[in-house]
Coordinates of C-alpha atoms and ligand atoms in Angstrom, one line a residue:
M456 CA 71.9 -26.0 -68.3
R457 CA 71.4 -22.8 -66.3
A458 CA 68.4 -20.9 -65.1
L459 CA 67.8 -17.5 -63.4
V460 CA 66.3 -18.2 -59.9
I461 CA 65.0 -15.7 -57.5
H462 CA 65.5 -16.7 -53.8
A463 CA 64.6 -13.4 -52.0
P464 CA 64.5 -9.7 -52.8
K465 CA 67.8 -8.8 -54.7
D466 CA 68.9 -12.4 -54.4
L467 CA 68.9 -13.6 -58.0
R468 CA 71.1 -16.6 -58.9
L469 CA 72.2 -18.2 -62.1
E470 CA 71.9 -21.8 -61.2
E471 CA 72.6 -25.2 -62.8
I472 CA 69.4 -27.2 -63.1
D473 CA 68.6 -30.6 -64.7
M474 CA 68.2 -30.9 -68.4
P475 CA 64.7 -31.9 -69.3
G476 CA 63.6 -34.0 -72.3
P477 CA 60.4 -33.5 -74.4
G478 CA 57.5 -35.9 -73.8
A479 CA 54.6 -36.6 -76.2
G480 CA 53.2 -33.4 -77.6
E481 CA 56.1 -31.3 -76.3
V482 CA 59.1 -29.6 -77.8
L483 CA 62.5 -28.8 -76.4
I484 CA 63.5 -25.2 -77.1
R485 CA 66.9 -23.6 -76.9
M486 CA 66.1 -20.2 -75.4
A487 CA 67.2 -17.2 -77.4
V488 CA 65.8 -14.1 -75.7
G489 CA 63.8 -13.3 -72.6
G490 CA 62.3 -9.9 -71.8
I491 CA 62.2 -8.6 -68.2
C492 CA 58.6 -7.7 -67.2
G493 CA 57.3 -5.5 -64.5
S494 CA 56.3 -8.7 -62.5
D495 CA 59.8 -10.1 -62.7
L496 CA 61.0 -6.8 -61.4
H497 CA 58.6 -6.9 -58.5
Y498 CA 59.9 -10.3 -57.5
Y499 CA 63.5 -9.0 -57.8
N500 CA 62.9 -5.8 -55.9
H501 CA 60.4 -6.9 -53.3
G502 CA 60.0 -10.7 -53.5
G503 CA 56.5 -10.2 -54.8
F504 CA 53.6 -7.8 -55.2
G505 CA 50.3 -7.1 -53.4
A506 CA 49.8 -10.1 -51.0
I507 CA 51.9 -12.4 -53.2
R508 CA 55.4 -13.4 -51.9
I509 CA 57.9 -16.0 -53.1
K510 CA 57.8 -18.9 -50.6
E511 CA 60.4 -21.0 -52.4
P512 CA 63.1 -20.4 -55.1
M513 CA 61.5 -19.7 -58.4
I514 CA 62.8 -19.4 -62.0
L515 CA 61.6 -16.0 -63.3
G516 CA 60.5 -15.0 -66.8
H517 CA 57.6 -15.3 -69.1
E518 CA 58.4 -13.2 -72.2
V519 CA 60.5 -15.6 -74.2
A520 CA 61.4 -16.9 -77.7
G521 CA 63.8 -19.6 -78.8
H522 CA 64.6 -22.2 -81.4
V523 CA 63.1 -25.7 -81.5
A524 CA 65.8 -28.2 -80.9
E525 CA 64.0 -31.5 -80.4
L526 CA 60.4 -32.7 -81.1
G527 CA 58.5 -35.0 -78.8
A528 CA 56.3 -37.8 -80.1
G529 CA 53.3 -36.7 -82.1
V530 CA 54.3 -33.1 -82.7
D531 CA 53.6 -31.7 -86.2
G532 CA 53.7 -28.3 -87.6
L533 CA 57.0 -27.5 -86.0
A534 CA 60.5 -28.4 -87.2
V535 CA 63.9 -28.4 -85.6
G536 CA 65.5 -24.9 -86.1
D537 CA 62.2 -23.0 -86.1
L538 CA 62.1 -19.7 -84.2
V539 CA 59.1 -19.7 -81.9
A540 CA 57.5 -17.3 -79.5
V541 CA 56.5 -19.3 -76.5
S542 CA 53.2 -18.4 -74.8
P543 CA 53.5 -18.5 -71.0
S544 CA 49.7 -18.9 -70.7
R545 CA 49.0 -22.5 -69.8
P546 CA 45.3 -23.0 -68.9
C547 CA 44.1 -26.5 -68.0
G548 CA 41.5 -26.8 -70.8
T549 CA 39.0 -28.6 -68.6
C550 CA 37.8 -26.2 -65.9
H551 CA 34.6 -24.1 -66.1
Y552 CA 36.3 -21.0 -67.4
C553 CA 38.3 -22.9 -70.0
G554 CA 35.0 -24.6 -71.0
I555 CA 33.3 -21.2 -71.7
G556 CA 36.3 -19.8 -73.6
L557 CA 37.7 -17.6 -70.9
R558 CA 41.1 -19.3 -70.8
N559 CA 42.8 -16.3 -69.2
H560 CA 40.5 -17.0 -66.2
C561 CA 41.4 -20.7 -65.9
E562 CA 41.1 -21.9 -62.3
N563 CA 44.2 -24.0 -62.7
M564 CA 46.4 -21.6 -64.7
R565 CA 50.1 -22.4 -64.8
F566 CA 51.5 -19.1 -66.0
Y567 CA 55.3 -19.1 -66.2
G568 CA 57.2 -17.4 -63.4
S569 CA 54.2 -16.9 -61.0
A570 CA 54.2 -17.2 -57.3
M571 CA 50.4 -16.9 -57.1
P572 CA 50.0 -20.7 -56.7
F573 CA 52.1 -22.8 -54.4
P574 CA 54.2 -24.7 -55.4
H575 CA 55.1 -21.8 -57.6
I576 CA 55.0 -22.0 -61.3
Q577 CA 58.6 -22.1 -62.5
G578 CA 59.4 -19.6 -65.2
A579 CA 61.2 -19.6 -68.6
F580 CA 64.4 -17.7 -68.0
R581 CA 66.4 -20.9 -68.6
E582 CA 68.7 -22.0 -71.4
V583 CA 66.5 -24.9 -72.3
L584 CA 62.7 -25.1 -71.9
V585 CA 60.4 -28.0 -72.6
A586 CA 56.9 -26.6 -73.6
D587 CA 53.8 -27.9 -75.1
A588 CA 53.9 -27.6 -78.9
T589 CA 50.5 -25.7 -78.6
Q590 CA 52.3 -22.9 -76.7
C591 CA 54.7 -22.3 -79.6
V592 CA 53.9 -19.8 -82.4
K593 CA 56.2 -19.9 -85.4
A594 CA 57.9 -16.5 -85.7
D595 CA 60.0 -16.8 -88.9
G596 CA 60.7 -13.4 -90.4
L597 CA 61.0 -11.8 -86.9
T598 CA 64.1 -11.4 -84.8
A599 CA 64.1 -13.5 -81.6
A600 CA 64.0 -10.1 -79.7
E601 CA 60.7 -9.2 -81.5
A602 CA 59.3 -12.7 -80.9
A603 CA 59.9 -12.3 -77.2
M604 CA 57.7 -9.2 -77.2
A605 CA 54.7 -11.2 -78.3
E606 CA 53.7 -11.7 -74.6
P607 CA 53.4 -8.0 -73.5
L608 CA 51.9 -7.1 -76.9
A609 CA 49.2 -9.8 -76.4
V610 CA 48.4 -8.2 -73.1
C611 CA 47.6 -4.9 -75.0
L612 CA 45.7 -6.7 -77.8
H613 CA 43.5 -8.4 -75.1
A614 CA 42.8 -5.0 -73.6
T615 CA 42.1 -3.6 -77.1
R616 CA 39.6 -6.4 -77.7
R617 CA 38.0 -5.6 -74.3
A618 CA 37.7 -1.9 -75.3
G619 CA 35.5 -2.7 -78.2
D620 CA 35.5 -0.9 -81.6
L621 CA 38.3 1.6 -81.7
F622 CA 37.9 2.7 -85.4
G623 CA 38.1 6.5 -85.6
K624 CA 38.2 6.8 -81.8
R625 CA 40.2 9.2 -79.6
V626 CA 42.4 7.3 -77.2
L627 CA 44.2 8.4 -74.1
I628 CA 46.9 6.2 -72.6
T629 CA 48.2 7.0 -69.1
G630 CA 51.6 5.5 -68.3
S631 CA 54.3 5.2 -71.0
G632 CA 56.0 2.0 -69.9
P633 CA 56.1 -1.1 -72.1
I634 CA 52.4 -1.8 -71.7
G635 CA 51.5 1.9 -72.4
T636 CA 53.7 2.1 -75.5
L637 CA 52.6 -1.3 -76.9
S638 CA 49.0 -0.1 -76.3
V639 CA 49.8 2.8 -78.7
L640 CA 50.6 0.3 -81.4
A641 CA 47.6 -1.9 -80.5
A642 CA 45.2 1.0 -80.6
R643 CA 46.6 2.3 -83.9
A644 CA 46.3 -1.2 -85.4
A645 CA 42.7 -1.2 -84.4
G646 CA 42.0 2.0 -86.2
A647 CA 42.2 4.7 -83.5
A648 CA 42.2 8.2 -85.0
Q649 CA 44.2 9.9 -82.3
V650 CA 46.4 8.7 -79.5
V651 CA 47.6 10.9 -76.6
V652 CA 50.0 9.5 -74.0
T653 CA 50.8 10.8 -70.5
D654 CA 53.6 10.0 -68.1
L655 CA 55.8 11.7 -65.5
M656 CA 59.1 11.3 -67.5
D657 CA 60.0 12.8 -70.9
S658 CA 62.4 9.9 -71.6
A659 CA 59.5 7.4 -71.3
L660 CA 57.3 9.5 -73.5
D661 CA 59.9 9.7 -76.2
F662 CA 59.3 5.9 -76.8
A663 CA 55.6 6.6 -77.2
T664 CA 56.4 9.2 -79.9
A665 CA 58.7 6.7 -81.5
V666 CA 55.9 4.2 -82.0
G667 CA 53.4 6.7 -83.3
A668 CA 51.7 8.6 -80.5
D669 CA 50.2 11.9 -81.8
R670 CA 50.9 13.8 -78.7
T671 CA 52.6 13.2 -75.3
I672 CA 52.0 15.1 -72.1
N673 CA 54.4 15.2 -69.2
M674 CA 52.1 15.3 -66.2
A675 CA 55.0 16.3 -63.9
T676 CA 55.9 19.5 -65.8
D677 CA 52.9 20.2 -68.1
A678 CA 49.8 18.8 -66.4
S679 CA 47.8 21.9 -67.7
D680 CA 48.2 20.5 -71.2
L681 CA 45.6 17.9 -70.3
T682 CA 43.1 20.4 -69.1
E683 CA 42.0 21.4 -72.6
Y684 CA 40.7 17.8 -72.9
Q685 CA 39.0 18.0 -69.5
T686 CA 36.7 20.9 -70.3
G687 CA 33.0 20.6 -71.2
K688 CA 32.0 17.0 -71.6
G689 CA 35.5 15.8 -72.1
Y690 CA 37.3 14.5 -75.2
F691 CA 38.5 10.9 -75.2
D692 CA 36.4 7.8 -76.1
V693 CA 38.8 5.2 -74.6
L694 CA 41.3 5.3 -71.8
Y695 CA 44.0 2.7 -71.4
E696 CA 45.1 3.2 -67.8
C697 CA 48.6 1.6 -67.8
S698 CA 50.2 3.3 -64.8
G699 CA 48.4 1.8 -61.9
A700 CA 48.5 5.2 -60.3
A701 CA 45.3 6.8 -58.8
P702 CA 46.2 10.4 -60.0
A703 CA 46.6 9.1 -63.6
L704 CA 43.3 7.4 -63.5
A705 CA 41.6 10.5 -62.0
A706 CA 43.1 12.8 -64.6
G707 CA 42.2 10.4 -67.3
I708 CA 38.6 10.0 -66.2
A709 CA 38.2 13.8 -66.1
A710 CA 39.2 13.9 -69.8
M711 CA 36.7 11.2 -70.9
R712 CA 33.6 12.0 -72.9
P713 CA 30.2 10.5 -71.9
R714 CA 29.8 6.8 -72.6
G715 CA 33.6 6.3 -72.9
V716 CA 35.4 3.2 -71.9
V717 CA 38.0 3.1 -69.2
M718 CA 40.3 0.1 -69.5
Q719 CA 42.3 -0.6 -66.4
L720 CA 45.6 -2.5 -67.2
G721 CA 47.9 -1.0 -64.6
L722 CA 48.4 -3.1 -61.5
G723 CA 48.9 -0.6 -58.7
G724 CA 47.0 -2.2 -56.0
D725 CA 43.6 -0.9 -54.9
M726 CA 43.0 2.7 -55.7
T727 CA 40.4 5.4 -55.3
I728 CA 38.2 6.0 -58.3
P729 CA 36.3 9.2 -59.1
M730 CA 33.0 7.4 -58.9
Q731 CA 30.8 10.5 -59.3
S732 CA 32.3 11.2 -62.8
L733 CA 31.9 7.6 -63.7
T734 CA 28.2 7.8 -62.9
A735 CA 27.6 11.2 -64.4
K736 CA 29.4 10.5 -67.6
E737 CA 28.0 7.0 -67.8
L738 CA 31.5 5.6 -68.3
D739 CA 32.3 1.9 -68.6
L740 CA 35.1 0.7 -66.3
R741 CA 36.6 -2.5 -67.5
G742 CA 39.5 -4.6 -66.3
S743 CA 41.9 -6.4 -68.5
F744 CA 44.1 -9.3 -67.3
R745 CA 46.7 -11.3 -69.3
F746 CA 45.4 -12.9 -72.6
H747 CA 45.2 -16.2 -74.3
E748 CA 44.3 -16.4 -78.0
E749 CA 45.8 -12.9 -78.6
F750 CA 49.3 -14.4 -78.3
A751 CA 49.1 -15.8 -81.8
D752 CA 47.5 -12.6 -83.0
A753 CA 50.5 -10.7 -81.6
V754 CA 53.0 -12.7 -83.6
A755 CA 50.8 -12.4 -86.7
L756 CA 50.6 -8.6 -86.5
M757 CA 54.3 -8.4 -86.2
R758 CA 55.0 -10.8 -89.0
S759 CA 52.6 -8.9 -91.3
G760 CA 54.4 -5.6 -90.5
K761 CA 51.3 -4.0 -89.1
I762 CA 53.0 -3.6 -85.8
D763 CA 56.7 -2.7 -85.5
L764 CA 57.7 -2.6 -81.9
K765 CA 61.5 -2.7 -82.4
P766 CA 61.9 0.9 -81.2
L767 CA 60.7 -0.3 -77.7
I768 CA 63.5 -2.8 -77.3
S769 CA 66.0 -0.5 -75.6
H770 CA 68.6 -2.8 -73.9
S771 CA 69.9 -6.3 -74.0
V772 CA 72.3 -8.0 -71.6
T773 CA 74.0 -11.5 -71.6
L774 CA 72.7 -14.2 -69.3
E775 CA 75.9 -13.8 -67.2
D776 CA 75.0 -10.1 -66.8
A777 CA 71.3 -10.8 -66.2
E778 CA 71.3 -8.9 -62.8
K779 CA 72.6 -5.8 -64.6
G780 CA 69.6 -6.2 -66.8
F781 CA 67.3 -6.1 -63.8
V782 CA 69.0 -3.0 -62.5
L783 CA 68.7 -1.3 -65.9
A784 CA 65.0 -2.3 -66.2
N785 CA 64.4 -0.6 -62.9
D786 CA 65.7 2.7 -64.3
R787 CA 62.8 4.3 -66.2
S788 CA 65.0 7.2 -67.2
Q789 CA 66.9 4.9 -69.5
A790 CA 65.1 1.6 -70.2
M791 CA 61.9 0.7 -72.0
K792 CA 62.2 -3.0 -72.6
T793 CA 65.4 -4.8 -71.4
Q794 CA 66.0 -8.3 -72.7
I795 CA 68.3 -11.1 -71.7
I796 CA 70.1 -12.8 -74.5
F797 CA 70.4 -16.5 -73.8
A798 CA 72.0 -17.5 -77.0
K799 CA 73.2 -15.8 -80.2
G800 CA 71.4 -16.2 -83.5
Ligands
ZN2357 ZN1 55.0 -9.7 -68.9
ZN2358 ZN1 41.1 -24.2 -66.9

């Protein structure tokens, strides 16, 4: 079977690797779809992000769905042929943070396709994956492409949970990439009354409109449209900062009302924060990182029809053309979410 292995920046290879078998409590999954994430792109473009660099070949990928093909001993609740979304979150279950229910902060996390630890944690862009049955969430009724979106949606659901009660609230989202647009859906599902999205590109903002944003503002051409929200005591109750760009955070904070909540999801490295406004408006600044239990919530929200993210799946490529997919995913003027099709059906 084949896997997509990153060796160095722009050196992505489709390689033959050994075929695994499922052990007790595990299932063998024939991969159907894998979504290319911003972190995969960072490994492809730069060999890493921040201080993290690939030090050995690593299989990319963590947004995946496939069909159960074989059950290990002791697995129940899953059957051969089931479509499953596979959570890349693999906490140890025994460390301090796992013990207090903060599994996304596990000290021994083995998140797929991550070069943070060494040896690196190999990813899930492979034709066959052996996973713990507990990582698999049945996704019948969904397409494999939708099921593979459970991971980024879970990121946004986790942020939404961190943001607190959104019912009837006014929400600003800065950055209309996959996380920003999925945050539109997550905020709506949580009862937000109004959702405004900013970005620097109209093409990206069109996707936010497609999933229900009330208004979009292109900050490259129409930045003055945000100023109406920045007057007086400000306007928004919650900010999802999804761009990782300091100017977006600053403009967003200026549009916040007193006691609002600023959720930082964008990973742009360290940035300057308008601390004086944070103090004077008594804003809460909260980080949000990955997810754990929200993965199953993401699948459930899609299955119930409360969240329809199909408009965000903009491109798909075959495994043989995977590198074309990475080039496409790099082009924000075209792509929202680009997925690799591992197998038909
Ligand atoms: Zn991701
Ligand atoms: Zn742990």
